[in-house]
Coordinates of C-alpha atoms in Angstrom, one line a residue:
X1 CA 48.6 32.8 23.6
X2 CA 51.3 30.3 24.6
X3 CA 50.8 26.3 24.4
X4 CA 50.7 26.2 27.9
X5 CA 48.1 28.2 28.9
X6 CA 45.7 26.5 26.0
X7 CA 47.1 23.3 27.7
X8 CA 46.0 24.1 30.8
X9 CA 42.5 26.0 29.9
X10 CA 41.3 22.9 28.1
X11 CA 42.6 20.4 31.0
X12 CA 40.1 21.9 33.3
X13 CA 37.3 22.7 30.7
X14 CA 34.3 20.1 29.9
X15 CA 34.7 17.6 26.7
X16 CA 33.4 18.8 23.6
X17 CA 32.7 15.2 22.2
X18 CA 30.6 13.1 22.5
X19 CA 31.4 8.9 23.7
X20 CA 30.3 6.5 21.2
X21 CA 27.9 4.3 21.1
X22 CA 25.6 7.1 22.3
X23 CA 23.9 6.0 25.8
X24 CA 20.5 7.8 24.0
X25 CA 20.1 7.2 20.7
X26 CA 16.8 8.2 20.6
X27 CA 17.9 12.1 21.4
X28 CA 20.8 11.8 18.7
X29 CA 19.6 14.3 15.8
X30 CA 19.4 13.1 12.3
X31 CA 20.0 15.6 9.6
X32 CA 16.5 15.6 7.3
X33 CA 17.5 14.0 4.2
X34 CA 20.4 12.0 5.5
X35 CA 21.7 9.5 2.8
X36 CA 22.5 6.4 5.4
X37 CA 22.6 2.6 5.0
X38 CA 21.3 1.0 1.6
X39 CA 18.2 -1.3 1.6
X40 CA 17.0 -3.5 -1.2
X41 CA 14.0 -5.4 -1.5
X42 CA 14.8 -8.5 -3.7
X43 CA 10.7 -8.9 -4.5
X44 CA 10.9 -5.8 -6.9
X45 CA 13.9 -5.8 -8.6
X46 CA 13.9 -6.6 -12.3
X47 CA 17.4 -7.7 -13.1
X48 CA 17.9 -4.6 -15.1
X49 CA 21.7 -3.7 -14.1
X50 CA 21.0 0.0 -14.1
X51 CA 22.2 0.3 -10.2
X52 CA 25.5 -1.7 -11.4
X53 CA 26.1 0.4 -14.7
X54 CA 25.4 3.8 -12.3
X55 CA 27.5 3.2 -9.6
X56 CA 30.9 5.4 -8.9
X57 CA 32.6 3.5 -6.1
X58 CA 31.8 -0.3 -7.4
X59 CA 29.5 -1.1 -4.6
X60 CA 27.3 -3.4 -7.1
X61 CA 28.1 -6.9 -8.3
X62 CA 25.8 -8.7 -10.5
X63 CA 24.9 -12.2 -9.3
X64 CA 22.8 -15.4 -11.3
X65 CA 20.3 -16.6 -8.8
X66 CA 17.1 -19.1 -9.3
X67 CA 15.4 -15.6 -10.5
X68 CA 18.0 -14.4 -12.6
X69 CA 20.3 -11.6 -12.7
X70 CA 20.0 -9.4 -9.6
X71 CA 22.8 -7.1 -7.5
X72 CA 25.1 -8.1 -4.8
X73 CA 25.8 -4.3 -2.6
X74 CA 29.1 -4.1 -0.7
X75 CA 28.3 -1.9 1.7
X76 CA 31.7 -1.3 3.1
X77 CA 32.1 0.1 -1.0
X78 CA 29.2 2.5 -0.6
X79 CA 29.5 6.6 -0.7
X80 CA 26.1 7.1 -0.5
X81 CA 25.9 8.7 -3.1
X82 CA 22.1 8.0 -4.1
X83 CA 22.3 7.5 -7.8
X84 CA 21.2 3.7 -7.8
X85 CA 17.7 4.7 -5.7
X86 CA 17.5 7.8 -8.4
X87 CA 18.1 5.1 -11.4
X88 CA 15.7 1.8 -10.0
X89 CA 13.1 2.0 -12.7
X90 CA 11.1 -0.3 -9.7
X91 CA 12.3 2.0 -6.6
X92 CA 13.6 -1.3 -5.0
X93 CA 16.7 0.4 -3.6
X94 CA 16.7 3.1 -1.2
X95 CA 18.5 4.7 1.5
X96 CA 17.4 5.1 5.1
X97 CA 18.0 7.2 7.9
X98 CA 20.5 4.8 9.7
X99 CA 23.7 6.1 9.7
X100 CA 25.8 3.5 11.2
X101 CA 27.1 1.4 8.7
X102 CA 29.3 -1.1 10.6
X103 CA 29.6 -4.9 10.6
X104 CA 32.0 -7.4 11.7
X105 CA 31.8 -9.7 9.3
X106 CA 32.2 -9.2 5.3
X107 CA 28.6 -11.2 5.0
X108 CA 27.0 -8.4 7.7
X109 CA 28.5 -5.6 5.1
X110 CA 26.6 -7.7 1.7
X111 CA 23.3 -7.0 0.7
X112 CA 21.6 -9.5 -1.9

């Protein structure tokens, strides 16, 4: 087939994607088991450092607050690859369904 013809066949053909932000999010279909954003609920963690010592891409920074040691995430760092929710001896990091992971500002891509 020459380039011209394929030219001209997907000129007049319909668009195969999809413009984002989707108009519907509602009827957007999320994979079961998707690994999306990270979440982190500061009331259970322990300080222990596991998620820091576990993590490939260096998306955890340990941090001295008022309660001790706990982890700074960098979400813009994070492959989600779930082996901090596996390690959490507390299960206070997990990962939702959310998959867009966007932010225009560093602070909107930092979890504490």
């Amino acid at each position: 087939m020459s380039l011209a013809v394929e030219l001209l066949r997907n000129l007049v053909s319909r668009r195969a994607t999809v413009l984002y932000p989707f108009k519907d999010r509602e009827k957007v279909h999320v994979p079961e088991g998707l690994r999306g954003r990270l979440t982190f609920n500061r009331q259970l963690c322990i300080g222990c450092g596991m998620c820091f010592r576990v993590c490939p891409s260096e998306t955890v920074e340990m941090i001295e607050d008022e309660k001790g040691k706990r982890p700074r995430f960098y979400l813009d760092r994070c492959t989600h690859c779930q082996q901090c929710e596996d390690v959490c001896p507390t299960k206070a990091i997990g990962l939702t369904q959310q998959f867009e992971n966007f932010g225009f500002d560093r602070k909107e891509m930092t979890l504490e």
